Backbone as a ProteinNet text record, in pm:
[ID]
protein_1_A
[PRIMARY]
XXXXXXXXXXXXXXXXXXXXXXXXXXXXXXXXXXXXXXXXXXXXXXXXXXXXXXXXXXXXXXXXXXXXXXXXXXXXXXXXXXXXXXXXXXXXXXXXXXXXXXXXXXXXXXXXXXXXXXXXXXXXXXXXXXXXXXXXXXXXXXXXX
[TERTIARY]
1067.6	1036.4	923.2	928.7	832.4	693.5	670	553.2	484.1	571.3	538.9	491.5	575.3	542.2	421.5	393.7	261.3	152	152.8	51.3	31.5	140.3	106.2	42.6	93.7	39.9	-112.1	-147.1	-293.5	-381	-323.4	-411.1	-384.2	-271.6	-260.6	-258.1	-178	-170.6	-304	-366.2	-485.1	-592.4	-592.4	-689.2	-666.9	-539.3	-515.2	-539.5	-522.5	-548.7	-678.3	-781.8	-909.7	-987.3	-960	-1038.7	-1003.1	-894.9	-833.6	-923.5	-919.5	-955.9	-868.9	-922.8	-839.3	-737.6	-756.7	-665.7	-531.8	-583.8	-474.4	-384.4	-468.1	-384.8	-300.3	-350.6	-272	-149.5	-156	-32	57.5	9.2	95.5	169.8	95.2	159	286.6	252.8	353.4	473.1	440.9	547.1	629	547.2	635.1	719.5	675.2	737.6	864.2	847.1	953.4	1083.4	1026	1109.6	1185.6	1120.2	1195.8	1272.4	1233.3	1333.4	1457.9	1452	1588.3	1651.6	1591.2	1646.7	1723.3	1661.1	1740.9	1860.9	1876.8	1999.5	2097.4	2059.8	2160	2208.4	2106	2146.3	2188.1	2237.6	2251.1	2370.1	2458.6	2577.8	2556.2	2437.9	2403.7	2286.8	2309.3	2224.2	2078.6	2067	1965.5	1885.1	1953	1905.5	1822.1	1906.8	1849.4	1724	1718	1602.1	1475.9	1510.5	1383	1328.4	1419.8	1373.3	1311.4	1367.8	1308.9	1174.8	1149.1	1021.9	910	967.9	870.4	824.4	921.3	900	772.9	777.8	673.1	540.8	542.1	414.3	356.1	408.8	352.4	298.3	368.8	322.8	179.9	179.3	59.1	-60.2	-19.5	-121.3	-183.9	-89.3	-148.5	-214.3	-176	-262.2	-415.9	-428	-561.1	-646.6	-595.2	-672.5	-704.5	-617.7	-612	-759.2	-818.5	-943.5	-1054.6	-1079.4	-1161.5	-1155.1	-1024.9	-992.9	-1029.9	-1016.9	-1051.3	-1217.1	-1273.1	-1426.6	-1486.8	-1418	-1472.2	-1450.7	-1350.9	-1315.1	-1377.5	-1412.6	-1454.6	-1619.5	-1687.9	-1826.1	-1887.6	-1988.7	-2050	-2086.2	-2105.1	-2105.5	-1996.9	-1871.4	-1748	-1662	-1721.3	-1641.6	-1590.5	-1685.3	-1658.1	-1545.2	-1544.2	-1435.7	-1302.5	-1303.2	-1177	-1118	-1207.9	-1155.1	-1103.2	-1154	-1117.5	-978.5	-978.5	-844.5	-743	-772.9	-674.8	-617.8	-691.2	-643.1	-584.1	-617.9	-547.2	-412.6	-401.5	-259.5	-176	-245.5	-149.7	-95.8	-193.8	-152.4	-57.2	-46	32.7	175.4	165.6	300.3	371.4	314	391.1	500.6	462	581.9	673.6	617.4	700	808.7	763.2	851.6	940.3	909.5	1002.9	1113.8	1074.9	1183.4	1279.1	1222.3	1311	1397.8	1335.6	1419	1529.3	1488.5	1590.7	1706.8	1688.5	1786.3	1867.5	1793.9	1872.5	1956.9	1907.9	1964.7	2101	2164.5	2281.2	2373.3	2313.3	2391.8	2402.8	2306.9	2317.4	2324.4	2370.8	2382.7	2251.7	2237.1	2090	2059.6	2157.1	2126.5	2060.2	2124.9	2059.2	1914.3	1875.7	1736.6	1659.5	1711.2	1637.9	1603.4	1704.6	1703.7	1595	1603.2	1522.1	1357.1	1340.9	1209.4	1154.3	1245.9	1232.2	1192.5	1255.8	1226	1077.1	1063.5	927.7	815.7	831.8	720.5	716.8	823.8	813.7	743.9	765.4	699.7	556.3	515.6	354.8	313.2	374.4	329.2	314	418	402.6	299.4	282.6	182	35.6	29.9	-120.4	-143.3	-35.7	-62.1	-106.4	-41.3	-62.8	-191.5	-236.2	-363.9	-489	-564.2	-687	-808.7	-747.2	-834.2	-906.1	-871.8	-923.7	-1014.5	-1091.2	-1186.8	-1272.2	-1348.8	-1424.3	-1345.3	-1210.4	-1138	-1113.2	-1113.3	-1068.7	-1182.6	-1312.7	-1396.7	-1438.7	-1378.1	-1404.6	-1332.9	-1408.2	-1348.1	-1409	-1328.3	-1353	-1385.2	-1499.7	-1512.1	-1538.9
1634.3	1641.4	1554.1	1429.5	1322.8	1363.7	1418.2	1471	1588.6	1668.9	1798.4	1719.1	1629.9	1578.4	1494.8	1420.9	1359.8	1447	1554.4	1661.9	1715.1	1769.8	1819	1718.9	1588	1479.1	1464.4	1465.5	1436.8	1548.4	1675.3	1791.3	1854	1909.8	1977.7	1891.4	1781.3	1709.3	1630.9	1571.6	1500.2	1589	1722	1811.9	1811.7	1814.9	1829	1699.3	1592.1	1457.7	1391.1	1467	1405.5	1388.4	1435.2	1395.6	1267	1224.6	1093.6	983.8	855.4	749.8	720.2	648.6	609.4	527.2	426.5	339.7	421.7	526.9	597.4	674.7	736.1	817.1	740.1	616.1	526.5	472	457.1	422.7	539	653.2	763.5	790.1	772.3	777.6	665	558.8	454.3	468.5	504.9	524.3	648.1	761.9	872.3	856.1	770.4	750.4	654.9	551.5	487.6	562.2	654.2	740.4	818.2	902.4	999.2	930.2	806.1	730.7	692.4	648	622.2	759.5	868.3	1000.4	1048.7	1010.9	1035.1	966.4	825.9	754.1	827.7	879.9	952.8	1072.7	1150.9	1277.2	1274.8	1170.8	1150.1	1241.3	1281	1356.9	1503.2	1549.9	1696.4	1704.9	1784.8	1791.4	1845.4	1964.6	2032.3	1972.5	1915.5	1838.5	1719.9	1646.4	1526.3	1559.2	1670	1710.9	1727.7	1795.8	1851.5	1707.5	1631.2	1517.4	1413.3	1415.6	1318.2	1381.5	1505.9	1556.8	1534.6	1536.3	1498.6	1365.2	1256.6	1127.6	1099.1	1182.1	1157.4	1225.6	1335.2	1377.2	1274.6	1170.8	1068.4	966.9	954.1	868	907.3	1044.7	1093.3	1086.1	1084.6	1060.4	938.8	833.6	689.9	670.1	735.6	697.8	755.9	845.6	920	808.5	729.5	650.5	480.3	460.5	322.7	280.4	362.7	339.1	315.7	409.9	400.9	270.5	233.2	123.6	-7.9	-8.9	-120.8	-119.4	-7.8	-10.5	-53.8	-34.5	-55.8	-205.5	-269.2	-402.4	-496.3	-471.1	-551.4	-546.5	-658.1	-671.3	-588	-526.8	-446.1	-530.4	-659.2	-755.3	-782.1	-760.5	-791.5	-670.1	-547.5	-434.8	-382.5	-401.6	-367.6	-454.7	-587.7	-675	-638.9	-605.7	-585.6	-449.3	-344.7	-204.5	-219.1	-300.4	-319.9	-384.6	-488.5	-555.8	-470.1	-393.2	-312.9	-204.6	-142.7	-37.1	-87.3	-217.8	-281.9	-321.4	-375.4	-412.9	-293.4	-178.7	-48.1	-15.6	-7.3	40.7	-46.7	-176.6	-267.5	-268.3	-264.4	-273.7	-154.5	-29.1	93.4	91.9	68.3	68.9	-57.6	-168.3	-280.5	-240	-179.6	-144.8	-39.2	47.9	152.6	98.2	-5.1	-77.5	-163.8	-234.9	-301.5	-225.6	-112.5	-33.4	64.1	85.1	152.4	55.2	-74.8	-166	-186.1	-192.8	-217.1	-93	27.4	149.3	151.7	111.6	111.1	12.5	-76.5	-186.7	-171.3	-93.5	-74.9	69.8	93.9	230.9	287.6	404	471.2	463.4	471.5	439.2	313.5	212.2	71.8	72.2	128.4	155.8	215.6	326	417.7	332.2	241.7	189.4	61.9	-8.3	-111.8	-47.8	51.2	113.2	155.4	198.1	234.8	113.9	3.7	-120.3	-173.8	-153.4	-208.1	-120.9	-8.2	88.4	65.2	28.1	-5.4	-130.3	-212.3	-361.5	-344.1	-258.4	-234.5	-177.3	-77	-22	-116.2	-225.4	-313.4	-401.3	-453.2	-553.7	-498.3	-363.2	-308	-266.3	-239	-211.1	-338.3	-454.5	-591.8	-664.3	-613.9	-688.6	-658.3	-753.9	-728.6	-750.1	-780.3	-810.2	-682.1	-567	-440	-377.7	-448.7	-391.1	-281.1	-300.4	-211	-69.1	-80.3	49	126.5	62.1	119.7	237.5	222.9	326	410.9	382.1	456	587.5	695.5	830.4	920.8	985.6	1066.9	1213.8	1272.3	1413.1	1502.6
529.5	379.7	342.4	388.1	361.9	404.2	513.4	559.6	473.9	431.5	345.6	207.5	155.9	28.8	27.3	130.6	136.3	150.4	234.2	229.7	97.7	33.4	-107.2	-207.6	-185.9	-274.4	-256.8	-138.6	-80.5	-105.2	-125	-143.6	-287	-309.5	-455.6	-558.3	-557.2	-678.5	-709.7	-598.4	-602.7	-682.5	-645.1	-713.8	-852.7	-890	-1032.4	-1112.7	-1040.5	-1122	-1098.2	-1028.4	-991.2	-1122.5	-1242.6	-1351.7	-1414.1	-1375.9	-1418	-1336.8	-1379.8	-1317.7	-1186.9	-1096.2	-961.3	-1010.3	-1110.5	-1157.8	-1208.2	-1299.9	-1378.6	-1266.9	-1180.1	-1087.1	-984	-966.1	-883.4	-954.9	-1079.3	-1169.2	-1176	-1195	-1197.8	-1059	-954.5	-835.6	-805.9	-841.8	-809.6	-919.4	-1032.9	-1134.2	-1081.5	-1039.6	-1011.1	-857.6	-780.2	-655.2	-691.3	-774.8	-822.5	-892.7	-981.8	-1057.6	-971.9	-883.9	-797.2	-685.3	-645.3	-545	-629.6	-752.8	-826.8	-837.3	-865.1	-879.8	-747.9	-634.8	-506.4	-483.3	-547	-542.6	-620.5	-736.1	-834.2	-770.5	-698	-642.1	-499.9	-450.6	-313.7	-259.3	-330.7	-281	-308.4	-351.6	-361.2	-279.4	-169.3	-53.9	-101.9	-152.2	-185.6	-306.1	-396.4	-495.4	-451.2	-362.7	-293.9	-214.3	-136.4	-51.9	-133.3	-241.7	-329	-403	-456.5	-523.8	-422.3	-295.4	-192.8	-160.3	-145.6	-119.9	-236.1	-357.6	-464	-466.8	-427.1	-432.3	-329	-222.2	-125.8	-165.7	-254.5	-319.5	-396.8	-448.2	-529.5	-425.6	-306.7	-217.5	-147.5	-121.3	-93.8	-177.1	-310.7	-407.3	-409.6	-392.6	-391.5	-260.7	-158.2	-25.1	-44.4	-116.5	-133.5	-192.3	-293.4	-374	-325.5	-217	-171	-122.6	-33.3	8.1	-92.6	-182.8	-287.9	-375	-393.7	-458.3	-393.9	-260	-180.1	-186.5	-170.7	-154.4	-292.8	-404.4	-543.4	-568.3	-510.6	-554.2	-438.8	-330.4	-229.7	-228.9	-200.7	-206	-96.4	-82.7	22.8	153.2	133.4	248.8	326.7	262.4	318.1	357.3	318.2	323.3	463.1	546.7	702.4	753.6	725.6	757.6	702.6	570	501.5	545.9	561.2	597.2	743.1	847.8	980.7	971.9	898.4	880.9	813.3	719.3	655.4	738.7	817.5	916.5	1047.2	1074.8	1177.5	1146.4	1020.4	972.5	945.6	900.5	885	1019.1	1127.4	1255.1	1318.6	1293.6	1345	1285.6	1153.2	1071.6	1074.8	1102.5	1104.4	1212	1329.3	1437.2	1425.4	1370.6	1359	1242.3	1130.4	1029.4	1068.3	1163.1	1215.2	1282.5	1362.2	1449.8	1353	1247.3	1180.1	1078.9	1034	938	1021.1	1149.1	1231.2	1261.1	1291.3	1309.4	1181	1059	930.5	895	927	865	931.3	1046.6	1081	1013.2	943.7	869.3	728	655.4	519.3	486.9	350.8	309.3	263.2	288.5	262.1	103.7	23.7	-117.9	-156	-65.1	-111.4	-64.1	52.3	92	-19.4	-62.1	-155.3	-282.2	-333.7	-442.9	-428.2	-312.6	-278.3	-293.3	-225	-229.9	-379.9	-452.2	-581.9	-662.7	-631.2	-707.2	-652.8	-533.5	-477.4	-554.1	-544.2	-609.3	-762.9	-827	-981.2	-988	-894.9	-896.1	-881.5	-791.1	-751.8	-892.2	-956.8	-1072.6	-1179.7	-1202.4	-1307.3	-1273.5	-1163.6	-1120.9	-1140.4	-1098.3	-1110.8	-1260.1	-1332.6	-1477.6	-1564.3	-1524.6	-1585.1	-1534.4	-1406.7	-1347.6	-1422.9	-1455.3	-1488.2	-1386.5	-1261.9	-1138	-1102.8	-1151.3	-1090.1	-1187.3	-1265.6	-1360.1	-1302.7	-1181.4	-1130.8	-1106.1	-1068.5	-1042.9	-1171.6	-1291.9	-1413	-1445.8	-1405.7	-1423	-1298.9	-1179.3	-1048.8	-1078.9	-1048.5	-1056.5	-941.3	-873.3	-772.2	-834.1	-778.9	-806	-695.1
[MASK]
+++++++++++++++++++++++++++++++++++++++++++++++++++++++++++++++++++++++++++++++++++++++++++++++++++++++++++++++++++++++++++++++++++++++++++++++++

């Protein structure tokens, strides 16, 4: 469900929101992810409803993933862009398997609803941080066409 949701977010939803600025779309993506993750906790005991809401939460993650690279490119100086992008993708490729190991260990010890709630709070925090931040002035006008 997560892979299908990310694919839909990166293609279908992105096309619908591409008239918005990158910052607006990123805010929508993080808010939607937080909201739908909270709804997964609420719908936990109803399998089909849970599955659909879970898929929808990953649609919003796919949307945010589309806009991460343009945001980095807009905020980092061109003289440092190669270093920053190399570092970004190195960190992503290293942390993915480490996160999988850590969360597989923790999954046996914690309730799934707690995980979903923590992820919802994490994305809500990103939304609030990005909403309140004035450090992304260049991203405000960035638009993909």
